[in-house]
PDB file of C-alpha atoms in Angstrom:
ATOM      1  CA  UNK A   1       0.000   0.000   0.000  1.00 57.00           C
ATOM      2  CA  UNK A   2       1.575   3.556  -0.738  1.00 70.00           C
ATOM      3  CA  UNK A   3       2.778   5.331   2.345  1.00 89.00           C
ATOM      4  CA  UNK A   4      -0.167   8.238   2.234  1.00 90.00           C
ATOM      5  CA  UNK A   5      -2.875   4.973   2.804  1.00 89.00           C
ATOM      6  CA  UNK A   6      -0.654   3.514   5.116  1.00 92.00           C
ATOM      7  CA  UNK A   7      -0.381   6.621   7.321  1.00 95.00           C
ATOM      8  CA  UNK A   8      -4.418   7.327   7.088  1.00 96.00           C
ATOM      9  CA  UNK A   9      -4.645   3.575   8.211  1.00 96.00           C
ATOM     10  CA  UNK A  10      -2.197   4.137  11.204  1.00 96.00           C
ATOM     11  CA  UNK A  11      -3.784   7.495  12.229  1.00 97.00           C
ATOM     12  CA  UNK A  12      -7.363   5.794  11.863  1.00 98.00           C
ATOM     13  CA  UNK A  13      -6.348   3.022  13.722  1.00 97.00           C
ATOM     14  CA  UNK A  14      -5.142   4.853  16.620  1.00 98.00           C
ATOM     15  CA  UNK A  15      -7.947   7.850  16.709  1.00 98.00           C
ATOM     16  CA  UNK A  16     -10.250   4.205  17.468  1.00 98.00           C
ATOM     17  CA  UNK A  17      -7.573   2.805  19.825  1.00 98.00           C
ATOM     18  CA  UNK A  18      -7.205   5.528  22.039  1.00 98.00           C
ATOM     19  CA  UNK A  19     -11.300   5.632  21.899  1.00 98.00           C
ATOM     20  CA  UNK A  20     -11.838   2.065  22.736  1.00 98.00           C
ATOM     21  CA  UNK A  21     -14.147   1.914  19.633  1.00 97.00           C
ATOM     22  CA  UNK A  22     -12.309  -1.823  18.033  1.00 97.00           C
ATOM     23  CA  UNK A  23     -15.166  -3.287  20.055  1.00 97.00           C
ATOM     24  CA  UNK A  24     -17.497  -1.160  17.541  1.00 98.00           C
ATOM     25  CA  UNK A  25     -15.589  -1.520  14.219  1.00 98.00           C
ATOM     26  CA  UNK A  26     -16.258  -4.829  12.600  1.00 98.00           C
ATOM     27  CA  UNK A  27     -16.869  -5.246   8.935  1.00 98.00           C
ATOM     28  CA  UNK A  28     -20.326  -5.473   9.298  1.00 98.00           C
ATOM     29  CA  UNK A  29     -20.633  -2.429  11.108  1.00 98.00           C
ATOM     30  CA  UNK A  30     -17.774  -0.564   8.845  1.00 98.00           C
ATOM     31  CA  UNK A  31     -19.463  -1.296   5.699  1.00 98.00           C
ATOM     32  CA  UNK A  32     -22.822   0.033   7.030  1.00 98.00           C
ATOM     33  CA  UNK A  33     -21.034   3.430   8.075  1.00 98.00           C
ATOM     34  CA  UNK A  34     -19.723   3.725   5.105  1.00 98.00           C
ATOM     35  CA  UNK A  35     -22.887   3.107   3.134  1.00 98.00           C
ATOM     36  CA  UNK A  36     -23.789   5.964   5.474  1.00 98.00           C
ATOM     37  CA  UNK A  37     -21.455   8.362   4.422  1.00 98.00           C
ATOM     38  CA  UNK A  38     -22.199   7.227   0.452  1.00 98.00           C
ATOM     39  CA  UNK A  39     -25.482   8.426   1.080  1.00 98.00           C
ATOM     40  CA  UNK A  40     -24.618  11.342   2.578  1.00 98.00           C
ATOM     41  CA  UNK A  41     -22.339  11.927  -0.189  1.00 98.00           C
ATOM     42  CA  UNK A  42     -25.156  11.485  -2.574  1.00 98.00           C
ATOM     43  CA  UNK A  43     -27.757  13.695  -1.056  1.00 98.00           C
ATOM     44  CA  UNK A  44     -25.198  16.903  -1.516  1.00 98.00           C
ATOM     45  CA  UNK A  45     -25.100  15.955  -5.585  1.00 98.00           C
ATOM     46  CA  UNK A  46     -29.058  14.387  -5.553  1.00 97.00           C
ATOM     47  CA  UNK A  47     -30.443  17.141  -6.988  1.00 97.00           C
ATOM     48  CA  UNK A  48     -28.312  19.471  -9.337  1.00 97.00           C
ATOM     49  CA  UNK A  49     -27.802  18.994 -12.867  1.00 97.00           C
ATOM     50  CA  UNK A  50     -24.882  17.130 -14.812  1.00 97.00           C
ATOM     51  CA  UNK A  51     -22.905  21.037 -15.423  1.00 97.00           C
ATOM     52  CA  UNK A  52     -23.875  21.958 -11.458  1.00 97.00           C
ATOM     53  CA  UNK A  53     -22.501  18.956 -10.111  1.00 97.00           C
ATOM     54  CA  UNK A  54     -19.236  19.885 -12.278  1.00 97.00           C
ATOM     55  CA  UNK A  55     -18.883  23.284 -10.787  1.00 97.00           C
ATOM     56  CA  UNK A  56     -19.909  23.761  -7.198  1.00 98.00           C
ATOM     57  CA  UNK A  57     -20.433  26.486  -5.492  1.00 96.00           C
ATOM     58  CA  UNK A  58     -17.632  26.651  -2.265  1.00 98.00           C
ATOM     59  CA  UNK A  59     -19.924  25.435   0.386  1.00 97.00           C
ATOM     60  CA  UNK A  60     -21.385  23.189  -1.593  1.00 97.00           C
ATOM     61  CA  UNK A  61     -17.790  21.519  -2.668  1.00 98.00           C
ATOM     62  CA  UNK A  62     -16.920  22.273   1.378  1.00 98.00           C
ATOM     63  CA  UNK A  63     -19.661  20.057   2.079  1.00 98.00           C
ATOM     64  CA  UNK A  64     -18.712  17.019  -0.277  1.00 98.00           C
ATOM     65  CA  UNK A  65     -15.069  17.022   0.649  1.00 98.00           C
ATOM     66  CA  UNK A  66     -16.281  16.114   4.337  1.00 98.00           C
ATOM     67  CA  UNK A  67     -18.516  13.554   2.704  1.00 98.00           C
ATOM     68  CA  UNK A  68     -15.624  12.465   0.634  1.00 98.00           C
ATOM     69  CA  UNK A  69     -13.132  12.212   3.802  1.00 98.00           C
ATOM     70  CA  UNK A  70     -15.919  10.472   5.972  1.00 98.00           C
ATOM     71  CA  UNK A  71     -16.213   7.973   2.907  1.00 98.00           C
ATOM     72  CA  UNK A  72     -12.687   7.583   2.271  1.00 97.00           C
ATOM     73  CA  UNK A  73     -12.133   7.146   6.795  1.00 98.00           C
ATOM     74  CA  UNK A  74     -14.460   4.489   6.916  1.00 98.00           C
ATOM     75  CA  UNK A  75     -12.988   2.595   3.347  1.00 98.00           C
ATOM     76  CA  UNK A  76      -9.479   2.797   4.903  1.00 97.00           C
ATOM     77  CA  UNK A  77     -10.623   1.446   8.178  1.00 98.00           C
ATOM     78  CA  UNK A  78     -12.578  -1.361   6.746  1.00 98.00           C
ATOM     79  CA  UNK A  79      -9.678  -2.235   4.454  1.00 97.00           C
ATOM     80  CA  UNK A  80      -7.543  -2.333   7.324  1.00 97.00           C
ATOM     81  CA  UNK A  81      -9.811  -4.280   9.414  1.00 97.00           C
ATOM     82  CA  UNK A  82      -9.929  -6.604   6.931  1.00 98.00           C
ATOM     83  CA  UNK A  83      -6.241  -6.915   5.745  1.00 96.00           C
ATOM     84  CA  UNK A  84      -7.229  -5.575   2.327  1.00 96.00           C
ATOM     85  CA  UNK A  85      -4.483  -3.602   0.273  1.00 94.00           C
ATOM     86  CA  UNK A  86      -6.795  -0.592  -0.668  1.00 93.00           C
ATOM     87  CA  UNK A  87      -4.453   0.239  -3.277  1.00 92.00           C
ATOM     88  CA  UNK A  88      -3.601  -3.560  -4.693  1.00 95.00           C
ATOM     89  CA  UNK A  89      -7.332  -4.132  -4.753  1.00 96.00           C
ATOM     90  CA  UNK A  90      -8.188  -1.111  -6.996  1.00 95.00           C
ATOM     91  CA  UNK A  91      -5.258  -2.029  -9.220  1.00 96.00           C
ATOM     92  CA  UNK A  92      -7.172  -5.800  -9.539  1.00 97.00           C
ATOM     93  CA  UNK A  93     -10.106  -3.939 -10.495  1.00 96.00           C
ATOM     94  CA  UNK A  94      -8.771  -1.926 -12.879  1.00 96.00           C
ATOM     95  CA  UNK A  95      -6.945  -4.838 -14.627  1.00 95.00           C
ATOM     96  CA  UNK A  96     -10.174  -6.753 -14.654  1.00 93.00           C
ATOM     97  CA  UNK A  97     -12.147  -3.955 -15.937  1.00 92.00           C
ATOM     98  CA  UNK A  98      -9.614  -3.358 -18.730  1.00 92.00           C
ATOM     99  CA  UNK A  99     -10.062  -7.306 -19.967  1.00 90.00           C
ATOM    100  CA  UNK A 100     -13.916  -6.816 -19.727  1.00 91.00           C
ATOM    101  CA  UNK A 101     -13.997  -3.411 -21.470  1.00 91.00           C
ATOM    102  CA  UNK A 102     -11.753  -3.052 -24.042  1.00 89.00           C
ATOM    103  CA  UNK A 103     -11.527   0.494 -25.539  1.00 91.00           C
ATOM    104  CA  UNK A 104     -12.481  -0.073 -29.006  1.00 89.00           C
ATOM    105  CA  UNK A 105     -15.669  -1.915 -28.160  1.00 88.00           C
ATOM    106  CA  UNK A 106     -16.928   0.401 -25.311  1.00 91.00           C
ATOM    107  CA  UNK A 107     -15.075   3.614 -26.071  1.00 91.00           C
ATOM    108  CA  UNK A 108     -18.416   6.395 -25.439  1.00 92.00           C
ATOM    109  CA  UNK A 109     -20.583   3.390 -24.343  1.00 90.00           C
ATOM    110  CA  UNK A 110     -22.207   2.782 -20.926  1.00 90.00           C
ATOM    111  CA  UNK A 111     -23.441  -0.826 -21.882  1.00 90.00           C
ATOM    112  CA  UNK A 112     -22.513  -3.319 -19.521  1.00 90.00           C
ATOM    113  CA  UNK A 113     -19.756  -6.147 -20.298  1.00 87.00           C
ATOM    114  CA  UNK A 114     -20.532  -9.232 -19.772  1.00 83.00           C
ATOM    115  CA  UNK A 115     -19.398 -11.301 -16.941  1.00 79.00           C
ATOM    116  CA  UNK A 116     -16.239 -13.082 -17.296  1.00 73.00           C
ATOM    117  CA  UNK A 117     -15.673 -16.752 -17.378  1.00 72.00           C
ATOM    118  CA  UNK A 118     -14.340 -18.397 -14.630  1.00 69.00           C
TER     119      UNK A 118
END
């Protein structure tokens, strides 16, 4: 993992050490905070059109970074929880993604791909 994650993982870890809160972090309960936060995410952008959500206005975009860093807390803390390389897994992703879309066939399209064989 790239030393930026790594740190935000330490510096969660140890905000919910020093709280006593491991007791209260399990995946389950992790995943549903961060489905949370998503939603609160989403309810800043639910309304506007495509060119608003483009260009916010500053307390708009004040409010979605704190959304963003509340998403991105509880995605590094579930990761770590779990023993998942945030930055590995995205990489797997992305490779996958690149077999299942290749650019010729999908480039402007928002079909889906197929799923891949096993």
């Amino acid at each position: 993992m790239s030393t930026e994650w790594e740190r935000l993982s330490e510096r969660l870890r140890e905000f919910v050490r020093v709280r006593d809160w491991e007791q209260f972090h399990t995946p389950k309960n992790l995943a549903m905070a961060l489905a949370g936060e998503v939603g609160e995410l989403v309810a800043e952008l639910q309304w506007l059109t495509p060119e608003e959500s483009r260009d916010l206005d500053p307390d708009t975009l004040a409010r979605v970074r704190a959304e963003l860093g509340d998403v991105a807390g509880y995605l590094v803390r579930l990761a770590d929880v779990l023993g998942v390389d945030l930055v590995e897994a995205a990489h797997a992703k992305l490779d996958e993604s690149e077999r299942r879309y290749d650019a010729d066939s999908y480039r402007g399209s928002a079909r889906k791909a197929p799923p891949l064989a096993p």
